[in-house]
């Protein structure tokens, strides 16, 4: 019996596609799909990604401890250490819940669909502080690409960041970098030049994620620039003072439709305000 198109199903699927602002088709899309995470959750996930090596495959199982994370993030291991461990446990719980992934599919018969999966196949947290996790076999190839494209800078640089928006901006900067991201502990090296351009919808997907119903979070352009982009740029300006950062509004008439941000390394010993908004 021949397959026939079900209009109601097609409409329902289209509605689901409309509600999900980040359908993963490549590693960059996977990075965008993590906008729901808090700063602490981002840093825990970054630590998980740091375990990925070039020889890993979809069956690789990773092992770490919460004590490692506590030390890595520079948290005090005395006094309220139990609270820190609990916070780390909760972060893993949140990672498992907040990293739903939606991927476009094409079936053997040519029909299109959506695969609803998760970043992790499982996360096991043991009461002695050990953690075991494995990435979803479907998503793992994108994780390996993500490691190469977004995490070529040192993990220690991420621990200095306070805002989740700054973390997202750093990763976009690295993904769009012209040249390799060098060791910032070396005073002679500078971060690379880069240009990040996107519509307001793109930026919102990178920074804000979605609500509990899977609908993309939307902010007015002015609020988004003030509360997200300006916060990230101000912190990056202090972390990388030898970088000229230009923020350009992309407009249609008086309406802001997107932003373009340019990063340019500058060799100078002068104390300059290198953050510019146009």
Short mmCIF file of C-alpha atoms in Angstrom, two decimals:
data_model
loop_
_atom_site.label_atom_id
_atom_site.label_comp_id
_atom_site.label_asym_id
_atom_site.label_seq_id
_atom_site.Cartn_x
_atom_site.Cartn_y
_atom_site.Cartn_z
CA UNK A 1 0.00 0.00 0.00
CA UNK A 2 1.41 3.38 -1.00
CA UNK A 3 2.14 5.97 1.66
CA UNK A 4 -0.14 9.00 1.46
CA UNK A 5 0.45 12.46 2.91
CA UNK A 6 -1.56 13.18 6.05
CA UNK A 7 -2.29 16.92 6.02
CA UNK A 8 -3.14 17.05 9.72
CA UNK A 9 0.13 15.36 10.63
CA UNK A 10 2.06 17.68 8.33
CA UNK A 11 0.44 20.73 9.93
CA UNK A 12 1.18 19.43 13.43
CA UNK A 13 4.80 18.74 12.50
CA UNK A 14 5.17 22.19 10.96
CA UNK A 15 3.83 23.68 14.19
CA UNK A 16 6.43 21.80 16.19
CA UNK A 17 9.14 22.96 13.81
CA UNK A 18 7.98 26.55 14.24
CA UNK A 19 8.14 26.29 18.04
CA UNK A 20 11.67 24.92 18.16
CA UNK A 21 14.12 27.68 17.32
CA UNK A 22 17.15 25.44 17.29
CA UNK A 23 16.96 22.35 15.14
CA UNK A 24 20.39 20.78 15.14
CA UNK A 25 21.95 20.24 11.74
CA UNK A 26 25.57 21.04 12.65
CA UNK A 27 27.85 21.68 15.62
CA UNK A 28 27.15 25.42 15.62
CA UNK A 29 23.44 24.69 16.01
CA UNK A 30 24.21 22.46 19.00
CA UNK A 31 26.00 25.38 20.66
CA UNK A 32 22.97 27.58 20.07
CA UNK A 33 20.66 25.03 21.66
CA UNK A 34 22.28 25.50 25.09
CA UNK A 35 20.83 28.95 25.75
CA UNK A 36 18.65 27.70 28.62
CA UNK A 37 21.61 26.88 30.86
CA UNK A 38 22.71 29.04 33.78
CA UNK A 39 26.30 30.26 34.11
CA UNK A 40 27.14 27.48 36.56
CA UNK A 41 25.50 24.85 34.35
CA UNK A 42 27.42 26.16 31.33
CA UNK A 43 30.69 25.78 33.21
CA UNK A 44 29.85 22.25 34.34
CA UNK A 45 28.95 21.32 30.75
CA UNK A 46 32.16 22.93 29.49
CA UNK A 47 34.06 20.74 31.94
CA UNK A 48 32.25 17.68 30.55
CA UNK A 49 33.17 18.72 26.99
CA UNK A 50 36.81 19.10 28.05
CA UNK A 51 36.99 15.31 28.49
CA UNK A 52 36.31 14.72 24.79
CA UNK A 53 39.40 13.64 22.82
CA UNK A 54 40.07 13.13 19.12
CA UNK A 55 39.90 9.34 19.48
CA UNK A 56 36.49 9.23 21.18
CA UNK A 57 33.40 7.73 19.58
CA UNK A 58 29.69 7.55 20.34
CA UNK A 59 30.25 4.66 22.78
CA UNK A 60 32.81 6.46 24.94
CA UNK A 61 31.88 6.67 28.64
CA UNK A 62 33.40 9.51 30.68
CA UNK A 63 34.22 9.59 34.40
CA UNK A 64 34.84 12.56 36.69
CA UNK A 65 34.17 13.64 40.27
CA UNK A 66 32.31 16.57 41.76
CA UNK A 67 35.47 17.43 43.70
CA UNK A 68 37.23 18.02 40.38
CA UNK A 69 34.52 20.47 39.37
CA UNK A 70 34.70 22.25 42.73
CA UNK A 71 38.46 22.69 42.32
CA UNK A 72 38.14 23.62 38.65
CA UNK A 73 35.66 26.41 39.38
CA UNK A 74 37.78 27.70 42.24
CA UNK A 75 35.14 26.96 44.86
CA UNK A 76 36.06 26.66 48.51
CA UNK A 77 36.28 22.98 49.45
CA UNK A 78 35.93 23.63 53.18
CA UNK A 79 32.98 24.75 55.28
CA UNK A 80 30.11 24.68 52.80
CA UNK A 81 31.67 21.99 50.60
CA UNK A 82 28.59 19.82 51.01
CA UNK A 83 26.47 22.64 49.61
CA UNK A 84 28.88 22.90 46.69
CA UNK A 85 28.59 19.19 45.99
CA UNK A 86 24.81 19.41 46.14
CA UNK A 87 24.94 22.36 43.74
CA UNK A 88 27.08 20.32 41.35
CA UNK A 89 24.63 17.40 41.58
CA UNK A 90 21.74 19.76 40.83
CA UNK A 91 23.70 21.14 37.88
CA UNK A 92 23.95 17.65 36.37
CA UNK A 93 20.23 17.16 36.94
CA UNK A 94 19.57 20.44 35.14
CA UNK A 95 21.92 19.49 32.30
CA UNK A 96 19.96 16.33 31.75
CA UNK A 97 16.65 18.22 31.78
CA UNK A 98 17.64 21.35 29.86
CA UNK A 99 19.57 19.88 26.94
CA UNK A 100 16.73 18.54 24.84
CA UNK A 101 17.85 18.37 21.22
CA UNK A 102 15.64 18.50 18.14
CA UNK A 103 17.06 17.25 14.86
CA UNK A 104 15.69 17.25 11.32
CA UNK A 105 15.42 13.81 9.76
CA UNK A 106 14.78 12.42 6.29
CA UNK A 107 13.35 8.92 6.19
CA UNK A 108 14.28 6.27 3.58
CA UNK A 109 10.97 6.98 1.82
CA UNK A 110 11.87 10.67 1.53
CA UNK A 111 9.50 11.88 4.26
CA UNK A 112 10.79 14.61 6.60
CA UNK A 113 10.48 14.55 10.35
CA UNK A 114 11.88 15.68 13.67
CA UNK A 115 13.87 13.53 16.09
CA UNK A 116 13.47 14.52 19.74
CA UNK A 117 16.49 13.38 21.74
CA UNK A 118 18.88 14.65 24.41
CA UNK A 119 22.51 15.67 24.64
CA UNK A 120 23.23 12.86 27.11
CA UNK A 121 22.39 9.18 26.81
CA UNK A 122 22.64 9.12 30.61
CA UNK A 123 24.30 10.80 33.60
CA UNK A 124 25.03 8.67 36.66
CA UNK A 125 25.80 10.47 39.93
CA UNK A 126 27.04 8.30 42.82
CA UNK A 127 26.85 9.30 46.50
CA UNK A 128 30.65 9.26 46.90
CA UNK A 129 30.91 12.11 44.37
CA UNK A 130 31.75 10.09 41.25
CA UNK A 131 30.00 11.01 38.02
CA UNK A 132 29.68 8.89 34.89
CA UNK A 133 28.13 10.12 31.66
CA UNK A 134 27.75 9.27 28.02
CA UNK A 135 26.62 11.46 25.15
CA UNK A 136 23.66 10.42 23.03
CA UNK A 137 24.88 8.36 20.07
CA UNK A 138 22.82 10.53 17.73
CA UNK A 139 24.21 13.81 19.06
CA UNK A 140 27.78 12.63 19.77
CA UNK A 141 29.15 13.49 16.28
CA UNK A 142 28.05 17.11 16.81
CA UNK A 143 29.69 17.12 20.25
CA UNK A 144 33.00 16.08 18.69
CA UNK A 145 32.68 18.86 16.10
CA UNK A 146 31.74 21.30 18.84
CA UNK A 147 34.89 20.45 20.79
CA UNK A 148 37.07 21.26 17.78
CA UNK A 149 35.25 24.45 16.82
CA UNK A 150 34.27 26.00 20.14
CA UNK A 151 36.79 24.74 22.67
CA UNK A 152 40.20 25.36 21.17
CA UNK A 153 40.86 27.97 23.87
CA UNK A 154 41.92 26.95 27.35
CA UNK A 155 39.24 25.81 29.75
CA UNK A 156 40.82 28.00 32.44
CA UNK A 157 39.64 31.05 30.50
CA UNK A 158 36.02 30.02 30.90
CA UNK A 159 36.32 29.85 34.70
CA UNK A 160 37.02 33.61 34.84
CA UNK A 161 33.69 34.46 33.24
CA UNK A 162 30.76 35.53 35.40
CA UNK A 163 27.86 35.93 32.95
CA UNK A 164 26.26 33.18 30.86
CA UNK A 165 25.96 35.73 28.05
CA UNK A 166 29.73 36.26 28.12
CA UNK A 167 30.27 32.50 27.91
CA UNK A 168 27.98 32.30 24.89
CA UNK A 169 29.73 35.26 23.26
CA UNK A 170 33.17 33.73 23.86
CA UNK A 171 32.12 30.50 22.18
CA UNK A 172 30.66 32.35 19.21
CA UNK A 173 33.85 34.42 19.02
CA UNK A 174 35.94 31.27 18.96
CA UNK A 175 33.68 29.56 16.41
CA UNK A 176 33.99 32.53 14.03
CA UNK A 177 37.65 33.28 14.75
CA UNK A 178 40.11 34.04 11.98
CA UNK A 179 43.02 31.90 13.15
CA UNK A 180 43.63 29.86 16.26
CA UNK A 181 42.64 30.98 19.75
CA UNK A 182 45.96 31.26 21.60
CA UNK A 183 46.92 30.82 25.24
CA UNK A 184 45.93 33.97 27.08
CA UNK A 185 48.44 33.14 29.82
CA UNK A 186 51.08 34.09 27.27
CA UNK A 187 51.33 37.91 27.41
CA UNK A 188 52.69 38.05 23.85
CA UNK A 189 49.60 36.42 22.35
CA UNK A 190 46.33 38.08 21.42
CA UNK A 191 42.88 36.60 20.84
CA UNK A 192 41.97 36.32 17.15
CA UNK A 193 39.87 38.64 15.03
CA UNK A 194 36.28 37.59 14.39
CA UNK A 195 32.96 38.86 13.09
CA UNK A 196 29.65 37.53 14.42
CA UNK A 197 26.55 38.54 12.49
CA UNK A 198 23.00 37.46 13.12
CA UNK A 199 19.38 38.51 13.19
CA UNK A 200 17.74 39.36 16.51
CA UNK A 201 16.16 35.89 16.40
CA UNK A 202 19.62 34.32 15.95
CA UNK A 203 21.04 36.21 18.92
CA UNK A 204 18.05 35.34 21.10
CA UNK A 205 18.46 31.64 20.27
CA UNK A 206 22.17 31.79 21.14
CA UNK A 207 21.69 33.64 24.43
CA UNK A 208 18.17 33.00 25.75
CA UNK A 209 17.01 29.54 24.65
CA UNK A 210 13.35 28.61 25.07
CA UNK A 211 10.63 28.55 27.71
CA UNK A 212 9.09 25.48 29.35
CA UNK A 213 6.81 24.94 26.34
CA UNK A 214 9.72 24.95 23.91
CA UNK A 215 8.84 28.40 22.55
CA UNK A 216 11.80 30.68 21.77
CA UNK A 217 12.25 33.42 24.38
CA UNK A 218 11.81 36.85 22.80
CA UNK A 219 12.96 40.22 24.17
CA UNK A 220 12.57 43.69 22.68
CA UNK A 221 15.74 44.61 20.80
CA UNK A 222 16.65 47.42 23.21
CA UNK A 223 16.29 45.20 26.26
CA UNK A 224 18.25 42.39 24.63
CA UNK A 225 21.14 44.67 23.77
CA UNK A 226 21.24 46.20 27.27
CA UNK A 227 20.74 43.03 29.32
CA UNK A 228 22.60 40.48 27.18
CA UNK A 229 24.96 41.90 24.54
CA UNK A 230 26.17 44.90 26.58
CA UNK A 231 26.76 42.69 29.63
CA UNK A 232 28.84 40.24 27.57
CA UNK A 233 30.81 42.92 25.77
CA UNK A 234 31.61 44.82 28.98
CA UNK A 235 32.99 41.70 30.65
CA UNK A 236 34.95 40.64 27.55
CA UNK A 237 36.38 44.15 27.34
CA UNK A 238 37.81 43.76 30.84
CA UNK A 239 39.04 40.19 30.23
CA UNK A 240 40.69 41.03 26.88
CA UNK A 241 41.70 44.70 27.09
CA UNK A 242 43.80 44.50 23.91
CA UNK A 243 40.79 43.76 21.76
CA UNK A 244 38.74 46.37 19.91
CA UNK A 245 35.07 45.35 20.07
CA UNK A 246 32.60 47.03 17.72
CA UNK A 247 28.87 46.46 18.15
CA UNK A 248 26.85 47.36 15.06
CA UNK A 249 23.06 47.51 14.99
CA UNK A 250 21.53 46.02 11.84
CA UNK A 251 18.46 48.13 11.13
CA UNK A 252 15.61 48.42 8.67
CA UNK A 253 14.39 51.97 8.99
CA UNK A 254 14.20 52.62 12.74
CA UNK A 255 13.73 48.96 13.60
CA UNK A 256 16.68 46.92 14.93
CA UNK A 257 16.68 43.57 13.10
CA UNK A 258 20.00 42.16 14.30
CA UNK A 259 23.55 42.82 15.42
CA UNK A 260 27.05 42.46 14.03
CA UNK A 261 29.92 42.29 16.50
CA UNK A 262 33.54 42.64 15.42
CA UNK A 263 36.58 41.63 17.48
CA UNK A 264 39.97 43.07 16.45
CA UNK A 265 43.24 42.52 18.37
CA UNK A 266 45.10 45.74 19.16
CA UNK A 267 48.69 45.88 20.41
CA UNK A 268 48.90 48.84 22.76
CA UNK A 269 50.01 49.75 26.28
CA UNK A 270 47.55 52.64 26.48
CA UNK A 271 44.46 52.48 28.67
CA UNK A 272 41.76 52.88 26.00
CA UNK A 273 38.03 52.34 25.85
CA UNK A 274 38.01 49.75 23.07
CA UNK A 275 34.29 48.94 23.18
CA UNK A 276 32.30 50.86 20.59
CA UNK A 277 28.60 50.75 19.73
CA UNK A 278 27.20 52.12 16.50
#
